Coordinates of C-alpha atoms in Angstrom, one line a residue:
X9 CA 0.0 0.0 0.0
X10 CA 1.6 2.8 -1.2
X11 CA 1.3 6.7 1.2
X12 CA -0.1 9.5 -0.3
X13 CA 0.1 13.0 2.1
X14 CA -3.2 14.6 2.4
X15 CA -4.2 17.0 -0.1
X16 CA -2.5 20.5 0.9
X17 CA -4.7 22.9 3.0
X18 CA -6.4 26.2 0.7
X19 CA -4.5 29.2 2.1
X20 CA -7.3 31.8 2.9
X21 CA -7.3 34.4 -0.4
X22 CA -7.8 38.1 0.1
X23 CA -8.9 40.9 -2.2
X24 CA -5.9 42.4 -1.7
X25 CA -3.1 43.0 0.8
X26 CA -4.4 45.8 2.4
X27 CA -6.9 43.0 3.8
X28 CA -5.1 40.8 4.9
X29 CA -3.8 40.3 8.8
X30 CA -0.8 42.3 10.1
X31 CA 1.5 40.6 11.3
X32 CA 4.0 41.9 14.0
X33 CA 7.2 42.5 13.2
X34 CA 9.7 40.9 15.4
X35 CA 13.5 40.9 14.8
X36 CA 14.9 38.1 14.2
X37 CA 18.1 37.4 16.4
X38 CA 20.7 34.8 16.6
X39 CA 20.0 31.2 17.8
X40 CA 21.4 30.8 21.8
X41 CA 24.7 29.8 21.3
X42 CA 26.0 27.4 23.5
X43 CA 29.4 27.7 22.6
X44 CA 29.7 30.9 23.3
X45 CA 29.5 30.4 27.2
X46 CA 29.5 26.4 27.3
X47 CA 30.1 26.3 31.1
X48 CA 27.2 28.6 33.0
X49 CA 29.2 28.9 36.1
X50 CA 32.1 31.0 33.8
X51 CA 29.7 32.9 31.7
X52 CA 30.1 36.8 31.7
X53 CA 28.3 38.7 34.6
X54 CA 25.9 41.2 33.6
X55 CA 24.5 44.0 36.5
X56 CA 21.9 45.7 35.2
X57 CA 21.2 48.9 37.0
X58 CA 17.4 50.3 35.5
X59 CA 14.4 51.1 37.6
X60 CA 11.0 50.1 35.5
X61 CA 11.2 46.9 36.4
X62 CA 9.3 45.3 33.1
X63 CA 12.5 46.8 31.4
X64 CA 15.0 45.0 34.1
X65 CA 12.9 41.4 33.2
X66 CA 13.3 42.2 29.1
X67 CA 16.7 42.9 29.4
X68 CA 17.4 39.8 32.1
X69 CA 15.6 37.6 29.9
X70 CA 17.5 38.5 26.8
X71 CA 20.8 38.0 28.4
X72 CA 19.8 34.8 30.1
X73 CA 18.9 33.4 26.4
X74 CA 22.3 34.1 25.7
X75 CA 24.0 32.7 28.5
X76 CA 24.7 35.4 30.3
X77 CA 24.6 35.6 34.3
X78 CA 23.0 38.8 35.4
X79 CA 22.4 40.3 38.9
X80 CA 19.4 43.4 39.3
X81 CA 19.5 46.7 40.6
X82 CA 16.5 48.8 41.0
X83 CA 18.3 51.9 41.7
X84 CA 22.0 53.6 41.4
X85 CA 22.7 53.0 45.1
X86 CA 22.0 49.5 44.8
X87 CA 24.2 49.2 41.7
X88 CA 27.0 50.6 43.4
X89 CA 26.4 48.3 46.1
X90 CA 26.1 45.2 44.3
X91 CA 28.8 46.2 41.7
X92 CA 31.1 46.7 44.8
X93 CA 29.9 42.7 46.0
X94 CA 29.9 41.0 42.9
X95 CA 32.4 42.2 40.8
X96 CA 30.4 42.0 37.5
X97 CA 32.3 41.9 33.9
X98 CA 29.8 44.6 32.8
X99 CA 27.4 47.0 34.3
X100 CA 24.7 48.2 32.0
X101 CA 23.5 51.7 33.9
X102 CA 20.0 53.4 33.1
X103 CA 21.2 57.3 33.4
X104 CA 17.9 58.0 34.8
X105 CA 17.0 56.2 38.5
X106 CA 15.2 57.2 41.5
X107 CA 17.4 58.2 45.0
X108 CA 21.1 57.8 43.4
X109 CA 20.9 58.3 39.5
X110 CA 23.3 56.7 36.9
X111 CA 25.4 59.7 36.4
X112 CA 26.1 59.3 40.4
X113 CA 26.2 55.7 40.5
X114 CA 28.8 55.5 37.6
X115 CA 30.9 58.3 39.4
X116 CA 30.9 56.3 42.3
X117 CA 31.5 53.3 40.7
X118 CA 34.6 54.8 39.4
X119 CA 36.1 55.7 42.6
X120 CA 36.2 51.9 43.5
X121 CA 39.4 50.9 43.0
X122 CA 38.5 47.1 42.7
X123 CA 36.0 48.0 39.8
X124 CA 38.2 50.4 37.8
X125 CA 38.2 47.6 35.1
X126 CA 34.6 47.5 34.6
X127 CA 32.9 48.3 31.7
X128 CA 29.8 51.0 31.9
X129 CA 27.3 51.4 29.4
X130 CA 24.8 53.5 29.8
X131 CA 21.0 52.6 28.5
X132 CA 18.7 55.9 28.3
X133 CA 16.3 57.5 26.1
X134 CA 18.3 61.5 26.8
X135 CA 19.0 63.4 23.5
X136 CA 22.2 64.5 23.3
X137 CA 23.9 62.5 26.8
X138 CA 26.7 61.1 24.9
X139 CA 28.7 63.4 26.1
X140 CA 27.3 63.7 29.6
X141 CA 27.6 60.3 30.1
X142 CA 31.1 59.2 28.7
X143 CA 32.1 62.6 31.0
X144 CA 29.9 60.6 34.1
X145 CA 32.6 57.6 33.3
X146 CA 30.9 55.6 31.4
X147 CA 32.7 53.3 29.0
X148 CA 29.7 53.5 25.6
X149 CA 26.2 53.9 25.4
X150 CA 23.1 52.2 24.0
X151 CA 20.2 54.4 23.1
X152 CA 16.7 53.4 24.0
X153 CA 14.1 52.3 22.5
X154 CA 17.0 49.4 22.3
X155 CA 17.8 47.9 19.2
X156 CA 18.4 44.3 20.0
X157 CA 20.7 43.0 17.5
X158 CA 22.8 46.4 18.1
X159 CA 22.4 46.2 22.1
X160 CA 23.5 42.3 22.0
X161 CA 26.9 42.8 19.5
X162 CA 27.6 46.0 22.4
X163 CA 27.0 43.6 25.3
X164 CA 29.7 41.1 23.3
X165 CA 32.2 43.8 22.4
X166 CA 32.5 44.3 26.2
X167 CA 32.5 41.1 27.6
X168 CA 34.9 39.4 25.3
X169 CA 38.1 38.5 27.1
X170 CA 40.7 40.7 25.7
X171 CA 38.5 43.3 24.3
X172 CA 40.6 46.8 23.7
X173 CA 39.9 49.1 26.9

């Protein structure tokens, strides 16, 4: 007995393409790569310092798909806390934060000896802060709305061993 598939299913037709359903445009990004971080335990540390906290869970689950380990903080003095405990390869630093903002928090940052290696980039939607914040101590900066494919080749740049500082 010999198989036949099943004849193929009629896509709906539409008068025209104004009529037929959007659909959302998503970017598409690289598959996780494994071999990027193959041991979890040695994978980059990522602190991300933002307040909103549905951007903090975008931006953790991003990184997570990526194999990165990340550590929160919901304000600039807990970033300079945790940054000061943890030791993380990169700090990504919303500029604008309730109590202790990111242009404080990256200053203070700096003046930790222990973290003077540390990459800073600053996340924020300000016109114009490029200047402001590489003058706050930050290392680059990623303009928001993020691009995620430009955001993710950033986050690599600075947490390749060896990168040029």
């Amino acid at each position: 007995m010999a198989f036949s598939p099943p004849p193929p299913a009629e896509a709906p037709s539409y008068p025209s393409l104004a009529d037929r359903p959007r659909q959302a445009r998503v970017p598409r990004i690289s598959p996780v790569r494994t071999d990027e971080h193959p041991d979890p335990s040695r994978a980059p540390l990522v602190l991300i310092a933002e307040d909103h906290e549905d951007s903090r869970d975008a931006l953790r689950t991003l990184l997570d798909a990526f194999g990165y380990r990340v550590v929160e903080a919901c304000n600039g003095r807990q970033a300079v806390e945790l940054a000061r405990a943890e030791r993380p390869d990169l700090i990504l630093m919303d500029m604008m934060m309730p109590q202790v903002d990111g242009f404080q928090a990256t200053r203070e940052i700096r003046s930790i000896e222990s973290l003077h290696g540390v990459p800073i980039v600053a996340l924020t939607a300000m016109e114009g802060a490029r200047d402001r914040v590489m003058q706050a101590g930050c290392d680059d900066m990623v303009p928001k709305p993020l691009d995620v494919r430009a955001f993710l080749d950033r986050v690599r740049v600075w947490t390749t061993p060896g990168r040029a500082t």
